[in-house]
Short mmCIF file of C-alpha atoms in Angstrom, two decimals:
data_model
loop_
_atom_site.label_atom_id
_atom_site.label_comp_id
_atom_site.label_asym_id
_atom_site.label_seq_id
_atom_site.Cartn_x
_atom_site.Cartn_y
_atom_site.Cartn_z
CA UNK C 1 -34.26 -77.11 106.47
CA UNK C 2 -32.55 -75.22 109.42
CA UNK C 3 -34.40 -77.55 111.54
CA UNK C 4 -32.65 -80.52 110.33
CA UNK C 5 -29.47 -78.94 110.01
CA UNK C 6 -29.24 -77.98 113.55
CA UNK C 7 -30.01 -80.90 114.95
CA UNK C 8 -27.39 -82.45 112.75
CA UNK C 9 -24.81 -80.36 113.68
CA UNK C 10 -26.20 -80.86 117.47
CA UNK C 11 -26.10 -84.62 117.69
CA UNK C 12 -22.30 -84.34 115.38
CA UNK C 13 -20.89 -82.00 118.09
CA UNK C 14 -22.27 -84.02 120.61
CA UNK C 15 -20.79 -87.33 119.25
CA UNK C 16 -17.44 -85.93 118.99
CA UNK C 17 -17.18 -85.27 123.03
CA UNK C 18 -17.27 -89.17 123.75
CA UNK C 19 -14.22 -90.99 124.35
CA UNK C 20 -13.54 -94.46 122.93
CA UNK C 21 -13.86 -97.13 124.15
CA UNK C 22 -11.66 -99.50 126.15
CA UNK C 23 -9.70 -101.86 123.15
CA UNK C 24 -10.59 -104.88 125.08
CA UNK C 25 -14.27 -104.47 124.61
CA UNK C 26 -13.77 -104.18 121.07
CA UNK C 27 -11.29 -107.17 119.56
CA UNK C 28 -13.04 -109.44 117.84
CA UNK C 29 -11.57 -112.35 120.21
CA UNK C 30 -11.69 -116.13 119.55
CA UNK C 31 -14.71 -116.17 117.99
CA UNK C 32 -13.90 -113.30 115.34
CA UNK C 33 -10.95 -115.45 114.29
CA UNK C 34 -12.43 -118.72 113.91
CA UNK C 35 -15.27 -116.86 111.51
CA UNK C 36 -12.20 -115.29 109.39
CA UNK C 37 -10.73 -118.11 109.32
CA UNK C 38 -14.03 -120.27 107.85
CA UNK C 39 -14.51 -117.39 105.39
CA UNK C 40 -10.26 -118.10 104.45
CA UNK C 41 -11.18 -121.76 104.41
CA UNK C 42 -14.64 -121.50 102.32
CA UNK C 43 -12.59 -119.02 99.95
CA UNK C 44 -9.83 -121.18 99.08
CA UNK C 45 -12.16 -124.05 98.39
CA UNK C 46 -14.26 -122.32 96.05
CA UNK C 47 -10.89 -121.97 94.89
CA UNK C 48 -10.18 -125.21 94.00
CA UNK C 49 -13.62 -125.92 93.28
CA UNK C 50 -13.53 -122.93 90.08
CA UNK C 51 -10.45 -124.39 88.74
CA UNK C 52 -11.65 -128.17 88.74
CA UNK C 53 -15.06 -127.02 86.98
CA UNK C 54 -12.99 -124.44 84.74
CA UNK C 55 -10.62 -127.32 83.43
CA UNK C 56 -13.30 -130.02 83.18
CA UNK C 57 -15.72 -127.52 80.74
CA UNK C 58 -12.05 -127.34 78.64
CA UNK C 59 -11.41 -130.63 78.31
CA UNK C 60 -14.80 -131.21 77.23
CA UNK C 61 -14.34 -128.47 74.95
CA UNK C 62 -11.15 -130.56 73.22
CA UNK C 63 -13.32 -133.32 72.81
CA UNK C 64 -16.09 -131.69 71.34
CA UNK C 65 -13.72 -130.62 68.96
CA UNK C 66 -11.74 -133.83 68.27
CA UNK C 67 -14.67 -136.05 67.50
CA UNK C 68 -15.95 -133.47 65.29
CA UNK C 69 -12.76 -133.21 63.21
CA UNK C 70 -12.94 -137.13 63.42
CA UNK C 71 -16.71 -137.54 61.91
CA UNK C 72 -15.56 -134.81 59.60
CA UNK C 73 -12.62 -136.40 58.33
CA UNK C 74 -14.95 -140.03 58.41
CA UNK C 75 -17.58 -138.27 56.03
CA UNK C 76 -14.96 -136.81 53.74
CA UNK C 77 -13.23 -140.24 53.42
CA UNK C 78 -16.31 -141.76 52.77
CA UNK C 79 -17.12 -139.16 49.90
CA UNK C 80 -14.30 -140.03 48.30
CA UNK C 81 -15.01 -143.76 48.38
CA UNK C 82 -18.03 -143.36 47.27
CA UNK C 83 -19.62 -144.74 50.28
CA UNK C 84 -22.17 -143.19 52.96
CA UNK C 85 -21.33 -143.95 56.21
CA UNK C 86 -23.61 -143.00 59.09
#
């Protein structure tokens, strides 16, 4: 355990001493934008694509529910006439 402690601490100390490096080594450059900017891109059309798919299963939904009131409100006027509609 004292091992693996000290080397820790070793190779932490020893880590701290560097200095960093030059900031025009590290910007992401052209090619760091452009793949933001696809991610931005891909984002906003899933976007789009969520709401489309979100409002299509709710009009469905209205349907569903207006034909059934329909055939429900078919059936019981048919009771009453003493008819059977199918």
């Amino acid at each position: 355990m004292n091992l693996v402690l000290s080397t820790a601490l070793t190779v932490w100390a020893a880590a701290g001493d560097q200095t960093p490096p030059p900031d025009d080594l590290v910007t992401p450059g052209v090619i760091g934008f452009f793949a933001i900017f696809l991610v931005a891109v891909a984002t906003v059309f899933l976007g789009f694509d969520l709401v489309r798919r979100i409002r299509r299963t709710t009009y469905r939904e209205q349907i569903r529910e207006r034909l059934a009131a329909e055939q429900a409100e078919q059936s019981e006027h048919a009771e009453q006439n003493g008819t059977s509609e199918k």
